[in-house]
Amino acid sequence: MVSPLSESDSVLPAEGEPPQPRAERGRVTAVPGPARQQPLPLGGGEPPAEDPSPSYSRQRRSQCWLCIRLPGIALEALGESAAASAGPVSVVEEEGGQVVVHLANRTAAAAGIRPGQTLSAALALAPALRTLSRRPRRERVLLEALADWAGRFSPLVSPEAPDALLLEVQGSLRLFRGLDRLCRLVTEGLRQRGHRALVCVAPTPLAALWLSRDASSRVEGVAELARYLNPLDLRVTGWPAAVLRALGGIGVTTIGECRRLPREGFARRFGAARLQALDRAFGRLPDPRPHYTGPPRFREQIDLGEETRDEALLAAGCSRLLALLEDFLLRHQRAARRLRFRFFHLRGGATPLTLGFSDAGCDVEHWRSLLGIRLERLHLPAPVIAVELATGRLEHRDGDTTALPLVPGQAGRHEEGLPRLVESLRARLGENAVRGLRSLAEHRPQQAWDEVDPLEGMAGDGGAGPSPWNRVRELPAAAGRGEGDDLLLERPLWILMQPQRLAVYEGRPCHDGPLQFVHGPERIESGWWDGADTARDYYVAETGAGARLWIYRDRRPPAGWYLQGIFG
Amino acid sequence: MAPRYAELHAVSNFTFLRGASHPEELVDRADALGYTALALTDECSVAGVVRAHGAARERDLKFIVGAEFRLADGPALVVLATSRRGYAQLCRLITRGRRNAEKGAYRLQRADLEDGLPDCLALWLPGRDLAGSAHGDWFAGLFPGRCWIAAELAADGLDRPRLDGLCRLARRTGLPLVAAGDVHMHRRGRRALQDTLTAIRLKVPVAEAGFALHPNGERHLRSRPRLGELYPPALLGETIAVAERIDFSLDELAYEYPRELVPAGHTAASWLAHLTEEGMARRWPDGAPRKVRDLVQHELALIADLAYEPYFLTVHDIVAWARSRGILCQGRGSAANSAVCFCLGITEVDPERMSTLVERFISKERDEPPDIDVDFEHERREEVIQYIYTKYGREHAALAATVITYRPRSAMRDVGKALGLSSLQTDRLARAMQWWDGSHVDPERVREAGLDPASPVMRRLLTLVRELIGFPRHLSQHVGGFVISDGPLEELVPVENAAMEGRTVIQWEKDDLEELGLLKVDVLGLGMLTAIRRCFDLVRGFDGRELDLAGVPAEDPAVYDMISAADTMGVFQIESRAQMAMLPRLRPRCYYDLVIEVAIIRPGPIQGDMVHPYLRRRSGEEAVSYPSEEVRAVLDRTLGVPIFQEQVMELAVVAAGFTPGEADRLRRAMAAWKRRGGLGPFEDKLKAGMRARGYSEHFAEQIFNQIQGFGEYGFPESHSASFALLVYVSAWLKCHEPAAFLCALLNSQPMGFYAPSQLVQDAVRHGVEVRPVDVNASREESLLERRDDGTAAVRLGFDRVKGLAAAAAQSLVAARESGGRFASVQDLAERADLDRAALSALAAAGALATLAGHRFRARWDVAGVEAPEGLFRSMTRYEALPLLARPAEGQEVRADYESLGLTLGRHPMALLRERFRRRRYISAEELPAAGHGKRVRVAGLVVTRQRPGSASGVTFVTLEDETGQINLVVWKATAEAQRRALLSARLMGVEGEVQVEGEVIHVIARRLTEHNGLLGTLAVRSRDFH
């Protein structure tokens, strides 16, 4: 059994924490004396909060909550370079149609940039300000990762988005030889990972959280809570701005002042939830917290029962693992991008097989078929006794979940056609052997197409785009005139990446002899915006041998004739 | 030999976001290329034709008015007007298309064309529809013998097949082919800009605009030799044939004022004489003085000569109607300051009060339409506008347009987006455009925006921005320039929908009307008239005294004393920092001094360096001399310094030998030279003229510089004279009726330079009692209450309370009037049927003090008010009373500012005074004693920050403390170095030197500090002017 109160009682003074906790920060805060301390009310008939043995907390097992607050998480989530920058940096987000500062680094803060400022105000103060957009998703992932990490200090970790973690550490104190050392380990560990953290300890989770929004402090027992919480500005509660404004409007700006209001009148005006929150913070109501169970990660192993090289048997084993994975992914609403099979050999060692996908997904049928192809070609040095399937970090299934099958067997768009083909080809030929071509809406022939990952842009808007060769049909329509279809431009199937300069004889371009113009000129003047401004007259020309070429005369110095393409 | 050619299909930048050249550029280029004629055919618009017409007249190029249309159910075509009638038909068609669609768009169908364009020619633009579909027959049937198929070859590789196809089409339909250029720009060099416009139009970056861009730059005015290579000669020859069938110039447009204002049995002249006579009898009940009678006779003769009677009658009609509705108004402008206008009641400036010479305003030789602008109370101008619409109908009355053009910032924003910069970067660059000097941007600012000023992207960006600035973006409505016509207006100029519901605008702006000599009436809104009328009403309501503009006692020395002491906050025109600084030096003593005062403190005269010579001469430091008697006659009244626009024109006539017509062109060039350039020819003529008349080179140079300085800001005496009356009247009211004046200003907000807070502070300093908002005393607006001693006090109205809806205030007042005073917050909530938001707003304003005590209590009570429910409606709920501390004084003051924007309590600086005193800060009151050149510290709330364009980077900041205002001058270097404090301080501390000039005291700021922390969240808003 743990005896929390005595232990923490002994810890805190030893820690050097002064008895008046607020003095250390040099802020003048009156320590509430008894005269001001006798609140009328926020409790009706109940005993005042300062009662050393409040009704609820007497009955329950004592808890010790540690709150880790990460004030810089919005910046830290954006990567090291952003967090380490010496210049003024701020993270901004859109709020009600305006871009406002969410977080400012030290340099920016020194220039007067504060959270909540509009971007234009911030820029007026620090024109050199570097602004980064807030990425809530990354913050969530980072917080989860840290929750995962914090699991080493307590089995009960509860993330408080966007920037705090609550740990119930009563049971861990002995293991970590006291609160003092535990706090140090936490802060130090986070510092090493590049995070600025602030640690607070209190007997209730809300108290720890609220205290953490003010400054580092430790409160060792319910009886002490009022002394620490009462002077806090009500903003630490994170209550809606409207409620805070309303309370400010009647001159109530601290938790202590708030608790002096009549309970019933307070609840009626500002909501019963507020009253409950206060009661929870002060340990008058239980405050159960969800446990964070760590990011779902899949790792399963099955024994085959016998050593085998039988492909069918292996496939069946893998298939069972995949079925388990599918179930897992559905339960946790996650998606996998990378699967790693390991085929264990009896004598030791394992043969790995990794499948990677362009998109995180959960389409087991597709994986199964890919695996089949790969299994065929897998070289196994020895028979296999067991198979393991592990996923890499699983991804959230938000965003375009519509593209993913939510129910096993229901086909998503991803399965069909080209992507399937590409993944199959890649499974056989290797990642880099398969390329895609994309035509662009461009007047300049050389810029009119480019090479892409064949799967890129397949999702969503059906972005396969026009193929280079239906461009011919695109052009006149896009020029915005009329509706007929009788005028078409000719384009060759082969385009030279590097136009080839043509010899000129008596003023006429030559290619296996002088060329005969068939069509033209088609004048193309475009592309000034990217530094490759083009001004050329294109012609279709014929060689003496009857081959048709696409050639142009450059209208810019050094003028000259060039071969651009060859008609098939 | 290059073939002859007339371009029949060209759009300018009035085809918004498509055409990439100004109409004038197209004309100039077409002329330079030796074109025979040029048609401007903007899409469903003639908004650019007047400019092109003006340019073509100078160049002697045949100019054709036309328009391009894309029918919803039919082909695209170009329509060209052959005659005045054809032009009317074209305008009517455009009007129909525009009125059929929302602002900025048009919609026309084949059926819309069918009833008549008999006097127009048409070009069919078949586009790619070479099969002809059914359009050909319809088209040929609609324009028998006067239509062509336009062959437009743009070297896109399909010219030959297209030409073949067109020939087949021509054979099939029997229509002739004519060459046309589908011109979008005057030179090939505008290709990048044209692409950019396309991208802006489609709202995509250029790089993604793809095939929406033209494949090449051929859509420009091509040289005739090149056209000769492209087109068969017959097609080029046909353009000349088409052009020759057109015989119409915009000069033919004549304008007639509505006749309906003249009753039967009268001519316009006799009726005007009759009305003038009537007015004279009213103005001078005992008979007008001889001088006035002569003046009126003289003016009437002049008006009759020029046949301007209908114009005066029209203005008179509008003014008379407004007056009958109790709407205060006053005319100004060249014709307004005539004795006739005084008699007609168009202006209140007594001709006896100043030496009016009507020729100064209207002249027979000058080919210039009379100009009368009428200011109305700004809140009631809409009534006047609706009257005009009702009286003349939408067929005869519409507002002139204002062409909204690209400015540096908007151009930067749009071009930046088109070049694919992020919106953040474009925003930051747009900010940098403050430092745009016309050709380049301070590279430092570009770097701050995270871009390399020397990079190709930046160079492209700046080049395009430079070209785009000044391009029209869309048509908006002019603030009040009305065109009223006798015939249907839509036969004169197309009418289209304005953004505002129920408004229509014509496609031309003021300058266009002026260029064509068409008359307009400006119906403008003026906040000060609203305030003055309110003030008259308040005085009448308080003690029954009747006041009006003409009836305010004239030339009151007390008023001039007040003005000379720069005690003019709230007074019309002379309340700005610059004006206040000048008043103690000018020390106006009579009405005409005010006329000068209004005109002289403006960017024009300041830049032209007229202010100081005038001051020196006025104070006797400098002798007044004139190079000749003629010049003396012109400049005598302003001590030899040209101050008014009219004087410049007169000088040009008497000293440089200009004809009055030339002088008028000079005036217009003056207004526009910064935008368009072009004072050059006038400069030579002016200087040569003066030299020839024996004036010194020095004098000529000086006069020319002053003309240039006038620029767009030169102020005509005729406007100044009317404004000066309002200056005097508002100053008189401030001086003699300060409570009513404050009340009227508060009820007419927003207006003027100062916020209600400063107006209230100022009035309180002048001994006016101002009482707080109170649910048991206030009304919707501020009002006058009688004090025990019988004088007036101001009771603030509910309109000061932030967040209180007007409807809630109305229902509160109604409930109080029917059921008596409110007894409690619950009583108020129930009887006035107020929701929590309204109650909270009242509580925040301290308006519940008589019901609930201090603000904290009031807010607690309000928060506890329950929505009335049926039976339990009036059931009183008993609940525990909270112990709420009384708000501290600072909290009250802060809450006052947050809710009301002002406080009747002590000034925030008074609360902080001790703290500042300890750090040796002094107050505004103590400044004079500090003495010139002394180093001092002052602090106060930032009231205004102003950076006038004329002051070369100086920022003027006004601080307010509990004793008055402190005027800061912040030099550019100081401002740059201490930008943060300058821009973010709401409570500013300043260390600097005192500068005393006469009675004007400035502090030249050296070090600025921001003390916002001391204010908490005190919501003090500064008014920033640039």
Short mmCIF file of C-alpha atoms in Angstrom, two decimals, chain A residues 259-438:
data_model
loop_
_atom_site.label_atom_id
_atom_site.label_comp_id
_atom_site.label_asym_id
_atom_site.label_seq_id
_atom_site.Cartn_x
_atom_site.Cartn_y
_atom_site.Cartn_z
CA ARG A 259 -15.59 30.09 -5.21
CA ARG A 260 -17.03 32.85 -3.07
CA LEU A 261 -20.12 33.06 -5.24
CA PRO A 262 -23.30 31.32 -4.16
CA ARG A 263 -23.27 27.80 -5.60
CA GLU A 264 -26.77 27.82 -6.98
CA GLY A 265 -26.54 31.29 -8.45
CA PHE A 266 -23.18 30.46 -9.96
CA ALA A 267 -24.39 27.25 -11.58
CA ARG A 268 -27.50 28.94 -12.91
CA ARG A 269 -25.55 31.76 -14.50
CA PHE A 270 -22.40 30.10 -15.63
CA GLY A 271 -23.35 26.47 -16.03
CA ALA A 272 -23.40 23.45 -13.79
CA ALA A 273 -20.40 22.09 -15.66
CA ARG A 274 -18.28 24.93 -14.24
CA LEU A 275 -19.33 24.11 -10.72
CA GLN A 276 -18.51 20.48 -11.33
CA ALA A 277 -15.12 21.38 -12.69
CA LEU A 278 -14.34 23.36 -9.56
CA ASP A 279 -15.49 20.47 -7.41
CA ARG A 280 -13.33 18.08 -9.38
CA ALA A 281 -10.32 20.30 -9.15
CA PHE A 282 -10.72 20.53 -5.42
CA GLY A 283 -11.28 16.82 -5.02
CA ARG A 284 -14.94 17.02 -4.09
CA LEU A 285 -15.99 14.99 -7.07
CA PRO A 286 -14.19 12.08 -8.63
CA ASP A 287 -12.46 12.81 -11.89
CA PRO A 288 -11.79 9.61 -13.75
CA ARG A 289 -9.42 10.00 -16.66
CA PRO A 290 -9.15 7.97 -19.83
CA HIS A 291 -6.02 5.89 -20.01
CA TYR A 292 -3.92 6.37 -23.02
CA THR A 293 -3.10 2.95 -24.27
CA GLY A 294 -0.41 3.90 -26.67
CA PRO A 295 -0.67 4.07 -30.40
CA PRO A 296 -2.13 0.91 -31.78
CA ARG A 297 0.62 -1.03 -33.39
CA PHE A 298 0.14 -4.37 -34.87
CA ARG A 299 2.46 -7.28 -34.31
CA GLU A 300 1.28 -10.87 -34.43
CA GLN A 301 3.02 -14.14 -34.88
CA ILE A 302 1.68 -17.54 -35.74
CA ASP A 303 3.36 -20.89 -35.51
CA LEU A 304 2.98 -23.05 -38.51
CA GLY A 305 3.20 -26.15 -36.44
CA GLU A 306 5.79 -27.70 -38.71
CA GLU A 307 8.78 -26.61 -40.70
CA THR A 308 7.76 -25.95 -44.23
CA ARG A 309 8.64 -24.40 -47.53
CA ASP A 310 5.23 -25.06 -48.93
CA GLU A 311 4.11 -21.90 -50.57
CA ALA A 312 0.46 -22.61 -50.07
CA LEU A 313 0.98 -23.21 -46.39
CA LEU A 314 2.98 -20.06 -46.00
CA ALA A 315 0.37 -18.13 -47.93
CA ALA A 316 -2.36 -19.49 -45.70
CA GLY A 317 -0.42 -18.46 -42.62
CA CYS A 318 0.17 -14.98 -43.97
CA SER A 319 -3.44 -14.76 -44.92
CA ARG A 320 -4.52 -15.46 -41.37
CA LEU A 321 -2.20 -12.76 -40.12
CA LEU A 322 -3.62 -10.35 -42.63
CA ALA A 323 -7.11 -11.15 -41.45
CA LEU A 324 -6.07 -10.33 -37.91
CA LEU A 325 -4.51 -7.11 -39.12
CA GLU A 326 -7.62 -6.13 -40.97
CA ASP A 327 -9.70 -6.62 -37.91
CA PHE A 328 -7.22 -4.61 -35.87
CA LEU A 329 -7.14 -1.73 -38.29
CA LEU A 330 -10.88 -1.52 -38.38
CA ARG A 331 -11.16 -1.53 -34.65
CA HIS A 332 -8.68 1.27 -34.26
CA GLN A 333 -9.59 3.17 -37.38
CA ARG A 334 -6.03 3.13 -38.56
CA ALA A 335 -4.33 2.48 -41.82
CA ALA A 336 -0.99 0.90 -42.65
CA ARG A 337 1.55 2.00 -45.18
CA ARG A 338 4.18 -0.67 -44.63
CA LEU A 339 3.84 -4.34 -43.74
CA ARG A 340 6.74 -6.44 -42.61
CA PHE A 341 6.54 -10.19 -42.66
CA ARG A 342 9.28 -12.25 -41.02
CA PHE A 343 9.63 -15.90 -41.75
CA PHE A 344 11.41 -17.54 -38.83
CA HIS A 345 13.66 -20.47 -39.36
CA LEU A 346 14.06 -23.17 -36.81
CA ARG A 347 17.79 -22.82 -36.67
CA GLY A 348 17.53 -19.18 -36.00
CA GLY A 349 17.36 -16.12 -38.14
CA ALA A 350 14.46 -14.90 -40.18
CA THR A 351 13.83 -13.89 -43.76
CA PRO A 352 12.07 -10.54 -44.04
CA LEU A 353 9.59 -9.47 -46.67
CA THR A 354 8.37 -5.91 -46.75
CA LEU A 355 5.42 -4.50 -48.62
CA GLY A 356 5.13 -0.76 -49.01
CA PHE A 357 2.25 1.13 -50.49
CA SER A 358 1.76 4.50 -52.01
CA ASP A 359 -1.09 5.21 -49.67
CA ALA A 360 -1.79 4.10 -46.19
CA GLY A 361 -4.69 1.74 -46.41
CA CYS A 362 -6.43 -1.26 -44.99
CA ASP A 363 -7.36 -3.21 -48.05
CA VAL A 364 -6.33 -6.71 -47.15
CA GLU A 365 -7.50 -8.26 -50.39
CA HIS A 366 -5.11 -6.12 -52.32
CA TRP A 367 -2.25 -6.85 -49.96
CA ARG A 368 -2.99 -10.52 -50.17
CA SER A 369 -2.62 -10.49 -53.92
CA LEU A 370 0.58 -8.47 -53.80
CA LEU A 371 1.97 -10.82 -51.22
CA GLY A 372 1.18 -13.74 -53.51
CA ILE A 373 3.34 -12.27 -56.25
CA ARG A 374 6.16 -11.62 -53.85
CA LEU A 375 5.98 -14.97 -52.16
CA GLU A 376 6.47 -16.66 -55.50
CA ARG A 377 9.82 -15.01 -55.84
CA LEU A 378 10.88 -15.09 -52.23
CA HIS A 379 14.06 -16.97 -51.63
CA LEU A 380 13.92 -18.88 -48.38
CA PRO A 381 17.29 -20.17 -47.15
CA ALA A 382 15.64 -22.67 -44.84
CA PRO A 383 12.22 -23.99 -43.98
CA VAL A 384 9.97 -21.76 -41.96
CA ILE A 385 8.50 -22.53 -38.59
CA ALA A 386 6.67 -19.31 -37.75
CA VAL A 387 5.56 -16.12 -39.43
CA GLU A 388 5.29 -12.71 -37.90
CA LEU A 389 3.49 -9.70 -39.29
CA ALA A 390 4.24 -6.25 -37.94
CA THR A 391 3.19 -2.90 -39.24
CA GLY A 392 5.13 0.28 -39.19
CA ARG A 393 3.63 3.26 -37.46
CA LEU A 394 -0.05 3.21 -38.19
CA GLU A 395 -1.68 6.27 -39.59
CA HIS A 396 -4.92 7.88 -38.75
CA ARG A 397 -7.64 7.17 -41.10
CA ASP A 398 -8.82 10.72 -41.47
CA GLY A 399 -8.73 12.73 -44.63
CA ASP A 400 -9.93 10.81 -47.58
CA THR A 401 -11.37 7.93 -45.69
CA THR A 402 -13.98 7.63 -48.35
CA ALA A 403 -11.36 6.09 -50.56
CA LEU A 404 -10.75 3.37 -48.06
CA PRO A 405 -13.01 0.45 -47.47
CA LEU A 406 -14.47 0.76 -44.03
CA VAL A 407 -16.03 -2.65 -44.12
CA PRO A 408 -14.03 -5.67 -45.19
CA GLY A 409 -14.66 -6.63 -48.74
CA GLN A 410 -16.16 -3.30 -49.76
CA ALA A 411 -14.18 -2.02 -52.63
CA GLY A 412 -12.67 1.41 -52.51
CA ARG A 413 -11.65 3.40 -55.51
CA HIS A 414 -8.04 2.59 -54.90
CA GLU A 415 -8.35 -0.98 -55.83
CA GLU A 416 -9.27 -0.55 -59.38
CA GLY A 417 -7.40 -0.35 -62.59
CA LEU A 418 -4.17 1.47 -62.94
CA PRO A 419 -2.96 1.60 -59.36
CA ARG A 420 -3.41 -2.11 -59.06
CA LEU A 421 -1.50 -2.61 -62.26
CA VAL A 422 1.27 -0.29 -61.19
CA GLU A 423 1.68 -1.96 -57.83
CA SER A 424 1.77 -5.33 -59.51
CA LEU A 425 4.34 -4.13 -62.02
CA ARG A 426 6.38 -2.62 -59.27
CA ALA A 427 6.19 -5.79 -57.24
CA ARG A 428 7.80 -7.52 -60.21
CA LEU A 429 10.09 -4.91 -61.66
CA GLY A 430 11.04 -2.74 -58.76
CA GLU A 431 9.93 0.68 -57.60
CA ASN A 432 11.78 2.82 -60.09
CA ALA A 433 11.07 0.84 -63.20
CA VAL A 434 7.55 2.13 -63.56
CA ARG A 435 6.98 5.76 -64.49
CA GLY A 436 4.02 7.78 -65.54
CA LEU A 437 3.64 10.54 -68.05
CA ARG A 438 1.34 13.43 -67.60
#
